[in-house]
Coordinates of C-alpha atoms in Angstrom, one line a residue:
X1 CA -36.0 -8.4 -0.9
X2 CA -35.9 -10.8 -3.8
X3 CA -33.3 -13.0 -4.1
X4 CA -31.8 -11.3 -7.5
X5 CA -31.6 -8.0 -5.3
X6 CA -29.9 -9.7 -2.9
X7 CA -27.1 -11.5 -5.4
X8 CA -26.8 -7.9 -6.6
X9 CA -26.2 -6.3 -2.7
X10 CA -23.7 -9.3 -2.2
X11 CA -21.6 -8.2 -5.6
X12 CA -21.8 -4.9 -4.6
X13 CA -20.5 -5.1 -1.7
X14 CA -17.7 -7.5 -2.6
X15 CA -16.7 -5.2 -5.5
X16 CA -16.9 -2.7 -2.7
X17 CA -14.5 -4.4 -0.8
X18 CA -11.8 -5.2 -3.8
X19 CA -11.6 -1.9 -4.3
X20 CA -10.6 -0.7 -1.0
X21 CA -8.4 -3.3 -0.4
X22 CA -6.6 -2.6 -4.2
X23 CA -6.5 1.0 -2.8
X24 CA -5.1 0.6 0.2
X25 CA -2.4 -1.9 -1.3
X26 CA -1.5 0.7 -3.4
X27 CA -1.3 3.6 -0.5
X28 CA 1.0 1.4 1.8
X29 CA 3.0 0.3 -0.7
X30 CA 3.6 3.6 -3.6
X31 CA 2.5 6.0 -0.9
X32 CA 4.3 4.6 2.5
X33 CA 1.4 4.8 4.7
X34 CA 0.8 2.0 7.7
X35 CA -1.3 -0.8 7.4
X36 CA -4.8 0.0 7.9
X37 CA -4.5 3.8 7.2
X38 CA -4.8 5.9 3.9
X39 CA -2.9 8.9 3.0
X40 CA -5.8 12.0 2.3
X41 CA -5.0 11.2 -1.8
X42 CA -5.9 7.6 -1.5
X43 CA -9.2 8.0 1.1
X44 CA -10.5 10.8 -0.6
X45 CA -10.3 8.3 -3.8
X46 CA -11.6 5.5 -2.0
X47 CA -14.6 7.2 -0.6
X48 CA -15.2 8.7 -4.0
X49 CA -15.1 5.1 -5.6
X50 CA -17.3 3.6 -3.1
X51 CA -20.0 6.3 -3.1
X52 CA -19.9 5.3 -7.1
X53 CA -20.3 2.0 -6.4
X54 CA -23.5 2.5 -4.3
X55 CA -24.9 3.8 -6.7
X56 CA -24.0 2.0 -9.9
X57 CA -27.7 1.0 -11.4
X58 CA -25.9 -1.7 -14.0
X59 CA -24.4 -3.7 -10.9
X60 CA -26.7 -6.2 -11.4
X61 CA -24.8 -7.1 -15.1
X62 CA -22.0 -5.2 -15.5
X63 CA -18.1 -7.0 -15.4
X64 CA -15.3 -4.5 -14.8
X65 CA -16.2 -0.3 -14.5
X66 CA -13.5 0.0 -17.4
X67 CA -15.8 -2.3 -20.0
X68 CA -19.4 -0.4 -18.8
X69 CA -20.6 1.7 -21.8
X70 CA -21.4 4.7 -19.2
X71 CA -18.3 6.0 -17.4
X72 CA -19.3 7.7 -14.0
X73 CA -15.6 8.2 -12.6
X74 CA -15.0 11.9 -13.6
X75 CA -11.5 11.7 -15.4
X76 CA -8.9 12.3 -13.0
X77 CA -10.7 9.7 -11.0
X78 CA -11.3 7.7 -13.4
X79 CA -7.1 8.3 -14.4
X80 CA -6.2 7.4 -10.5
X81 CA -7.8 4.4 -10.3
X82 CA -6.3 2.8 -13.5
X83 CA -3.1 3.8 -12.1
X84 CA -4.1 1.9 -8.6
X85 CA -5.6 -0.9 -10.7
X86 CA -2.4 -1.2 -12.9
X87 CA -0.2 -1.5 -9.8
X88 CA -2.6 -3.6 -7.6
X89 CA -4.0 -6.1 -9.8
X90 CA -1.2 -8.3 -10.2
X91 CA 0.1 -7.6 -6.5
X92 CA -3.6 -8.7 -5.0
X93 CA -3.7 -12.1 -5.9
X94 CA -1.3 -13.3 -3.1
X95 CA -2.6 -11.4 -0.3
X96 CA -6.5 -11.5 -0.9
X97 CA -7.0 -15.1 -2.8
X98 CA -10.4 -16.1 -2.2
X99 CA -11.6 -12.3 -2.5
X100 CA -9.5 -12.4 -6.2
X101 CA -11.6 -15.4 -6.9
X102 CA -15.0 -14.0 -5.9
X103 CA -14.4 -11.3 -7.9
X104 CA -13.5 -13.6 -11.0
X105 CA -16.5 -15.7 -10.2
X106 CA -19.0 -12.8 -10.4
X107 CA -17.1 -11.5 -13.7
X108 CA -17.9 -14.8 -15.2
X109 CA -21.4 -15.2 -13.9
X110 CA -22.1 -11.3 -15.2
X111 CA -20.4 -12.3 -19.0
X112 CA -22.4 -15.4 -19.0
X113 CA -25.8 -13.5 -18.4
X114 CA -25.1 -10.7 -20.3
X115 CA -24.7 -13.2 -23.2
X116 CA -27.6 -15.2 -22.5
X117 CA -29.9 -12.1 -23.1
X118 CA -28.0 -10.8 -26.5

């Protein structure tokens, strides 16, 4: 595997994992469930987000899903995760630091080469 391919696997599964944690955040605390358990809303969201993930062909540059110039959440999904994303965005930053920071990091690096080839 080359080692761009592999960069891209590594964001992928990072953006993989803020998005099941921002989920899940937002089921224990809007929805009530336990820690470590979704309620059937919130799993059937996540698993609908991370099979979009897996398959995103722009992972390699894109920043946020909101700012890619192809939406491929259907509306309602793409309507309940800005609602997750409104409500666990600021919250996530004290109980997942270094995966906050990750996430900026690969933002910045994706902005950066998107600008170097325009």
């Amino acid at each position: 595997m080359r080692r761009s391919d592999e960069k891209t696997e590594r964001k992928r599964a990072r953006e993989s994992r803020v998005v099941h944690e921002m989920i899940a955040l937002f089921c224990r605390e809007v929805h009530h469930t336990a820690k470590g358990s979704l309620c059937p809303e919130c799993e059937a969201l996540d698993a609908y987000a991370q099979k979009r993930i897996a398959r995103c062909p722009f992972m390699r540059t894109k920043t946020f899903c909101s700012m890619c110039s192809v939406h491929c959440y259907a509306p309602k999904q793409q309507e309940e995760v800005r609602q997750v994303m409104r409500y666990s965005g600021p919250r996530i930053l004290f109980r997942h630091p270094v995966m906050c920071l990750h996430h900026g990091l690969d933002t910045l690096g994706a902005k950066m080469q998107s600008k170097a080839k325009a």
